[in-house]
Short mmCIF file of C-alpha atoms in Angstrom, two decimals:
data_model
loop_
_atom_site.label_atom_id
_atom_site.label_comp_id
_atom_site.label_asym_id
_atom_site.label_seq_id
_atom_site.Cartn_x
_atom_site.Cartn_y
_atom_site.Cartn_z
CA MET A 206 -0.16 0.07 0.13
CA SER A 207 1.51 2.67 -1.07
CA LYS A 208 1.07 7.06 0.48
CA SER A 209 -1.29 7.80 -1.73
CA ASP A 210 -3.29 4.99 -1.02
CA ILE A 211 -4.15 6.16 3.09
CA THR A 212 -7.18 8.69 3.17
CA GLU A 213 -7.25 10.89 6.04
CA SER A 214 -10.40 9.67 6.27
CA SER A 215 -9.23 5.82 6.51
CA LEU A 216 -6.68 7.40 9.26
CA ILE A 217 -9.31 8.84 11.34
CA HIS A 218 -11.87 4.83 10.95
CA LYS A 219 -8.28 3.32 12.27
CA VAL A 220 -7.76 5.75 15.02
CA ASP A 221 -11.81 5.17 15.75
CA MET A 222 -11.42 1.78 16.30
CA TYR A 223 -7.90 1.84 18.50
CA GLU A 224 -10.65 4.15 21.23
CA LYS A 225 -13.99 1.41 20.64
CA VAL A 226 -9.90 -0.90 21.56
CA ARG A 227 -9.89 0.99 24.39
CA VAL A 228 -12.53 2.08 25.82
CA PHE A 229 -13.18 -2.42 26.32
CA GLU A 230 -9.59 -2.06 27.36
CA TYR A 231 -10.78 -0.13 29.76
CA GLU A 232 -14.41 -1.74 30.47
CA VAL A 233 -12.79 -4.83 31.28
CA ASP A 234 -10.84 -3.22 34.13
CA MET A 235 -13.90 -1.91 35.08
CA TYR A 236 -15.43 -5.23 34.80
CA GLU A 237 -12.55 -6.59 36.50
CA LYS A 238 -13.12 -3.93 39.46
CA VAL A 239 -16.84 -4.04 40.09
CA ARG A 240 -17.34 -7.63 39.45
CA VAL A 241 -16.49 -8.97 43.55
CA PHE A 242 -19.88 -7.11 44.67
CA GLU A 243 -22.51 -7.83 41.11
CA THR A 244 -25.13 -10.87 41.51
CA PRO A 245 -24.60 -13.46 39.79
CA LEU A 246 -27.05 -12.92 36.69
CA GLU A 247 -25.23 -9.56 37.03
CA GLN A 248 -22.22 -11.09 35.70
CA VAL A 249 -23.55 -14.02 33.42
CA HIS A 250 -25.30 -10.65 31.62
CA LYS A 251 -22.05 -8.42 32.04
CA LYS A 252 -19.51 -11.38 30.59
CA CYS A 253 -22.86 -12.29 27.24
CA GLN A 254 -21.68 -8.38 26.96
CA MET A 255 -18.46 -9.08 26.93
CA GLU A 256 -18.64 -11.41 24.45
CA GLU A 257 -20.74 -9.38 22.19
CA THR A 258 -18.52 -6.88 21.91
CA ILE A 259 -16.01 -8.97 21.32
CA ARG A 260 -17.26 -9.84 18.31
CA ALA A 261 -17.92 -6.83 17.53
CA ALA A 262 -14.21 -5.97 17.80
CA SER A 263 -13.03 -8.61 16.69
CA GLN A 264 -15.50 -7.96 12.83
CA GLU A 265 -14.43 -5.20 12.64
CA VAL A 266 -10.74 -5.53 12.57
CA SER A 267 -11.45 -8.91 9.83
CA ASN A 268 -13.21 -5.59 8.17
CA GLU A 269 -9.89 -3.37 8.12
CA PHE A 270 -7.80 -5.86 7.82
CA LYS A 271 -9.77 -7.15 4.38
CA THR A 272 -9.11 -3.95 3.61
CA LEU A 273 -5.74 -3.77 3.67
CA VAL A 274 -5.31 -6.41 0.61
CA LYS A 275 -6.90 -6.18 -2.69
CA VAL A 276 -8.70 -8.87 -4.41
CA GLU A 277 -6.41 -8.88 -7.44
CA ASP A 278 -3.18 -9.22 -5.83
CA LEU A 279 -4.73 -12.51 -3.60
CA ASN A 280 -6.54 -14.37 -7.02
CA SER A 281 -3.11 -13.65 -8.07
CA LEU A 282 -1.62 -15.20 -5.18
CA ARG A 283 -3.34 -18.31 -5.46
CA HIS A 284 -2.80 -18.08 -8.62
CA LEU A 285 0.97 -18.85 -8.85
CA GLN A 286 0.57 -20.27 -5.33
CA HIS A 287 -1.52 -22.82 -8.07
CA LEU A 288 1.21 -22.97 -10.03
CA ILE A 289 3.52 -23.85 -7.58
CA LEU A 290 1.77 -26.61 -6.05
CA GLY A 291 1.87 -28.61 -9.09
CA ARG A 292 4.86 -27.93 -10.15
CA LEU A 293 6.28 -29.10 -6.85
CA GLN A 294 3.56 -32.19 -6.95
CA ASP A 295 4.91 -32.79 -10.81
CA SER A 296 8.75 -32.94 -8.57
CA ASN A 297 7.52 -34.86 -6.90
CA ALA A 298 5.90 -37.55 -8.89
CA VAL A 299 8.65 -37.39 -10.44
CA LEU A 300 11.17 -37.95 -7.86
CA SER A 301 8.63 -41.17 -7.40
CA HIS A 302 9.45 -42.45 -10.14
CA TYR A 303 13.18 -42.28 -9.96
CA ASN A 304 13.62 -44.05 -5.93
CA GLU A 305 11.54 -46.50 -7.49
CA PHE A 306 13.83 -47.56 -10.67
CA ALA A 307 16.75 -46.72 -8.18
CA GLU A 308 15.69 -48.88 -5.97
CA ASN A 309 15.15 -52.53 -8.74
CA CYS A 310 18.43 -50.71 -9.94
CA PHE A 311 19.63 -51.64 -6.44
CA SER A 312 18.78 -54.68 -6.15
CA ASP A 313 19.90 -56.17 -9.32
CA VAL A 314 23.38 -54.54 -9.01
CA SER A 315 23.71 -55.55 -5.55
CA LEU A 316 23.61 -58.63 -6.29
CA GLU A 317 26.08 -58.24 -8.49
CA PHE A 318 28.53 -56.88 -7.17
CA ALA A 319 27.69 -59.37 -3.42
CA ARG A 320 29.33 -62.40 -6.00
CA SER A 321 31.82 -59.99 -7.47
CA THR A 322 32.71 -59.19 -4.43
CA ARG A 323 33.28 -62.74 -3.12
CA LEU A 324 35.13 -63.55 -6.35
CA LEU A 325 37.53 -60.53 -5.48
CA LYS A 326 38.07 -62.02 -1.98
CA SER A 327 39.14 -65.69 -2.80
CA MET A 328 41.01 -64.53 -6.01
CA LYS A 329 42.87 -62.65 -3.39
CA ALA A 330 43.33 -65.30 -1.14
CA ASP A 331 44.89 -67.96 -4.28
CA LEU A 332 47.07 -64.93 -5.09
CA ASP A 333 48.23 -64.66 -1.76
CA TYR A 334 48.72 -68.26 -1.84
CA ILE A 335 50.62 -68.01 -4.49
CA PHE A 336 53.37 -65.76 -3.58
CA LEU A 337 53.47 -67.09 -0.41
CA LYS A 338 54.21 -70.11 -2.13
CA LEU A 339 56.80 -68.50 -4.68
CA ARG A 340 58.67 -66.72 -2.45
CA SER A 341 58.90 -70.20 -0.42
CA ILE A 342 60.52 -71.53 -2.96
CA LYS A 343 62.93 -68.72 -3.89
CA SER A 344 64.69 -68.99 -0.39
CA LYS A 345 64.53 -72.20 -0.43
CA ILE A 346 66.24 -72.20 -4.17
CA LEU A 347 68.12 -69.23 -2.93
CA ALA A 348 69.44 -71.28 -0.39
CA THR A 349 70.43 -73.57 -2.22
CA TYR A 350 71.85 -72.26 -4.87
CA PRO A 351 73.17 -68.22 -3.86
CA ASP A 352 73.69 -67.21 -7.14
CA ALA A 353 71.07 -67.59 -8.95
CA PHE A 354 68.92 -65.10 -8.60
CA PRO A 355 71.23 -61.55 -9.04
CA ASP A 356 71.93 -59.34 -6.20
CA ASP A 357 69.22 -57.70 -4.54
CA SER A 358 69.70 -53.63 -6.04
CA THR A 359 69.30 -55.97 -9.52
CA SER A 360 65.94 -57.63 -7.56
CA ASP A 361 63.84 -54.24 -7.50
CA ALA A 362 63.90 -54.55 -11.16
CA PHE A 363 62.78 -57.54 -11.99
CA ASP A 364 59.99 -56.86 -8.63
CA ARG A 365 58.36 -54.11 -8.88
CA ARG A 366 55.12 -54.72 -7.51
CA PRO A 367 53.93 -53.47 -4.02
CA ASP A 368 53.83 -55.32 -1.31
CA LEU A 369 50.27 -55.88 -0.33
CA GLU A 370 50.63 -57.61 2.77
CA LEU A 371 52.47 -54.96 4.38
CA PRO A 372 51.18 -51.73 5.98
CA GLN A 373 51.77 -48.02 4.59
#
């Protein structure tokens, strides 16, 4: 709302509404002070009057709020909210389908992955056994024929594989 939209009459009306609320608060304070000296029937009657006053004040405030926002603005906001809701529902549907697809793919791949993992573990165990046998055979050959292999400086050129059993 711009400054030009605020007119003198609307300001007077708002001040008048504020005065009504202030008077109501004063009446509430007076009611609290006088309440002790009233009969139960008078108390019920005053309470009903207060409730009617509260309803009237709340109706007045809600009417004022309705005039603060233009109907066209509310309609455009409602339209934008419906567009955003449609987009979010579409995105939700796409994500749901993708999650189902990913779950199916994962179930297919996980079986193959588990089988491949078991195969790799058995291959590693086999290779570890083979290298262990090769090392023991090499040590037996070196014990029997010390000149069968070149010295340690040239042995690195033949076997450059890292020793996977040593921690790094």
